[in-house]
Amino acid sequence: GDVLGAGEGWAKSILFNARARDEFEAFFQRGDSFALGVCNGCQMLSQLDGLIPGTEQWPRFARNRSQQFEARLALVEVLDSPSVWLRGMAGARLPIVVAHGEGQAVFGTDTPAPAALRYVDCRGRVAARYPANPNGSPGGATGFSSADGRVTIMMPHPERLFRTVQHSWHPAGWGEDGPWLQL
């Protein structure tokens, strides 16, 4: 649920249970597996970075700079990344649903992980300030990929905006499927 620390609690239930930890680690070590973590799943997977190859620079997620739960639409840009989930979408600027209280990316190193998704303003510029950057993450960063692209985490919710009827406006050529359905 959307309670403070939900993703971290989920991760600890895996990390502190030897059998669950071994199963998750085996899954992430396989070359044919892939995973997507959204919101609480993003928080959870970011805490499992020791089990997921190529995620050493991933952030942890802290309370939004606004100190409140943010629930609304925002605009993101899909960046060039190895993510299998975002393949073919680089350069797209798309509306996305925000619904989180702990979405601020906090990096533990001087060399943060490159973002796969970032908040932008209505002119397509990196969203450095609230409200275009709803959580206060540096550089608007809100999605990340493992080095090999098999695991992607993101704080906003693309699964909540995948049909054109869910958009207040869309180009005529979209048909029934919105661009997030490509994910």
Tab-separated table of N, CA and C in Angstrom, residues 42-43 46-47 49 55-65 67 102-113 135-139 141-142 144 153 155:
chain	number	residue	atom	x	y	z
A	42	CYS	N	9.491	0.193	-7.415
A	42	CYS	CA	10.722	0.943	-7.673
A	42	CYS	C	11.537	1.047	-6.392
A	43	GLN	N	10.876	1.443	-5.314
A	43	GLN	CA	11.562	1.542	-4.027
A	43	GLN	C	12.125	0.190	-3.609
A	46	SER	N	15.114	-0.838	-5.780
A	46	SER	CA	16.298	-0.014	-5.511
A	46	SER	C	17.010	-0.494	-4.244
A	47	GLN	N	16.263	-1.065	-3.314
A	47	GLN	CA	16.854	-1.607	-2.083
A	47	GLN	C	17.496	-2.976	-2.321
A	49	ASP	N	19.465	-3.603	-4.828
A	49	ASP	CA	20.536	-3.374	-5.802
A	49	ASP	C	21.729	-4.311	-5.609
A	55	THR	N	23.493	-2.304	-10.999
A	55	THR	CA	22.635	-1.296	-10.369
A	55	THR	C	23.332	-0.609	-9.194
A	56	GLU	N	24.643	-0.693	-9.145
A	56	GLU	CA	25.414	-0.199	-8.008
A	56	GLU	C	25.216	1.292	-7.747
A	57	GLN	N	24.868	2.057	-8.756
A	57	GLN	CA	24.723	3.507	-8.602
A	57	GLN	C	23.269	3.959	-8.492
A	58	TRP	N	22.357	3.019	-8.395
A	58	TRP	CA	20.955	3.378	-8.262
A	58	TRP	C	20.721	4.178	-6.988
A	59	PRO	N	19.743	5.066	-7.009
A	59	PRO	CA	19.419	5.841	-5.812
A	59	PRO	C	18.516	5.059	-4.864
A	60	ARG	N	18.341	5.620	-3.697
A	60	ARG	CA	17.265	5.249	-2.783
A	60	ARG	C	16.208	6.335	-2.964
A	61	PHE	N	15.014	6.111	-2.472
A	61	PHE	CA	13.948	7.080	-2.657
A	61	PHE	C	13.461	7.583	-1.310
A	62	ALA	N	13.474	8.904	-1.162
A	62	ALA	CA	13.133	9.567	0.095
A	62	ALA	C	11.870	10.405	-0.076
A	63	ARG	N	11.399	10.937	1.028
A	63	ARG	CA	10.208	11.786	1.056
A	63	ARG	C	10.319	12.893	0.014
A	64	ASN	N	9.238	13.168	-0.686
A	64	ASN	CA	9.212	14.254	-1.671
A	64	ASN	C	9.669	15.553	-1.010
A	65	ARG	N	10.348	16.385	-1.756
A	65	ARG	CA	10.792	17.674	-1.220
A	65	ARG	C	9.610	18.510	-0.733
A	67	GLN	N	7.218	17.482	0.886
A	67	GLN	CA	6.766	16.887	2.149
A	67	GLN	C	5.290	16.468	2.107
A	102	GLU	N	7.115	9.318	-1.532
A	102	GLU	CA	8.554	9.118	-1.379
A	102	GLU	C	9.178	8.830	-2.741
A	103	GLY	N	9.320	9.875	-3.554
A	103	GLY	CA	9.837	9.691	-4.894
A	103	GLY	C	11.131	10.408	-5.175
A	104	GLN	N	11.681	11.096	-4.191
A	104	GLN	CA	12.903	11.865	-4.402
A	104	GLN	C	14.115	10.930	-4.463
A	105	ALA	N	14.784	10.908	-5.615
A	105	ALA	CA	15.975	10.078	-5.789
A	105	ALA	C	17.134	10.687	-5.003
A	106	VAL	N	17.731	9.862	-4.142
A	106	VAL	CA	18.867	10.277	-3.334
A	106	VAL	C	20.009	9.326	-3.656
A	107	PHE	N	21.095	9.888	-4.139
A	107	PHE	CA	22.230	9.085	-4.563
A	107	PHE	C	23.282	8.995	-3.469
A	108	GLY	N	23.849	7.812	-3.309
A	108	GLY	CA	24.866	7.595	-2.294
A	108	GLY	C	26.282	7.753	-2.809
A	109	THR	N	26.427	8.112	-4.080
A	109	THR	CA	27.764	8.271	-4.656
A	109	THR	C	27.846	9.613	-5.367
A	110	ASP	N	29.078	10.002	-5.669
A	110	ASP	CA	29.289	11.240	-6.426
A	110	ASP	C	28.962	11.057	-7.900
A	111	THR	N	28.867	9.803	-8.337
A	111	THR	CA	28.550	9.493	-9.728
A	111	THR	C	27.205	8.791	-9.773
A	112	PRO	N	26.110	9.556	-9.873
A	112	PRO	CA	24.788	8.922	-9.869
A	112	PRO	C	24.531	8.117	-11.137
A	113	ALA	N	23.626	7.184	-11.016
A	113	ALA	CA	23.212	6.392	-12.171
A	113	ALA	C	22.589	7.310	-13.210
A	135	ASN	N	8.894	15.548	-7.103
A	135	ASN	CA	9.536	14.967	-5.926
A	135	ASN	C	10.848	15.629	-5.528
A	136	GLY	N	11.392	16.491	-6.380
A	136	GLY	CA	12.637	17.180	-6.051
A	136	GLY	C	13.900	16.426	-6.399
A	137	SER	N	13.801	15.400	-7.222
A	137	SER	CA	14.994	14.639	-7.608
A	137	SER	C	15.935	15.482	-8.451
A	138	PRO	N	17.247	15.326	-8.252
A	138	PRO	CA	18.198	16.095	-9.052
A	138	PRO	C	18.047	15.788	-10.543
A	139	GLY	N	18.047	16.835	-11.352
A	139	GLY	CA	17.932	16.665	-12.797
A	139	GLY	C	16.605	16.072	-13.236
A	141	ALA	N	15.382	13.354	-12.426
A	141	ALA	CA	15.521	11.897	-12.593
A	141	ALA	C	14.404	11.154	-11.879
A	142	THR	N	13.748	10.240	-12.603
A	142	THR	CA	12.650	9.487	-11.998
A	142	THR	C	12.562	8.046	-12.487
A	144	PHE	N	15.283	4.567	-13.858
A	144	PHE	CA	16.652	4.084	-14.027
A	144	PHE	C	16.636	2.669	-14.566
A	153	ILE	N	13.492	0.635	-13.121
A	153	ILE	CA	12.672	1.146	-12.026
A	153	ILE	C	12.237	2.560	-12.376
A	155	MET	N	9.490	5.862	-10.719
A	155	MET	CA	8.562	6.283	-9.679
A	155	MET	C	7.157	6.578	-10.221
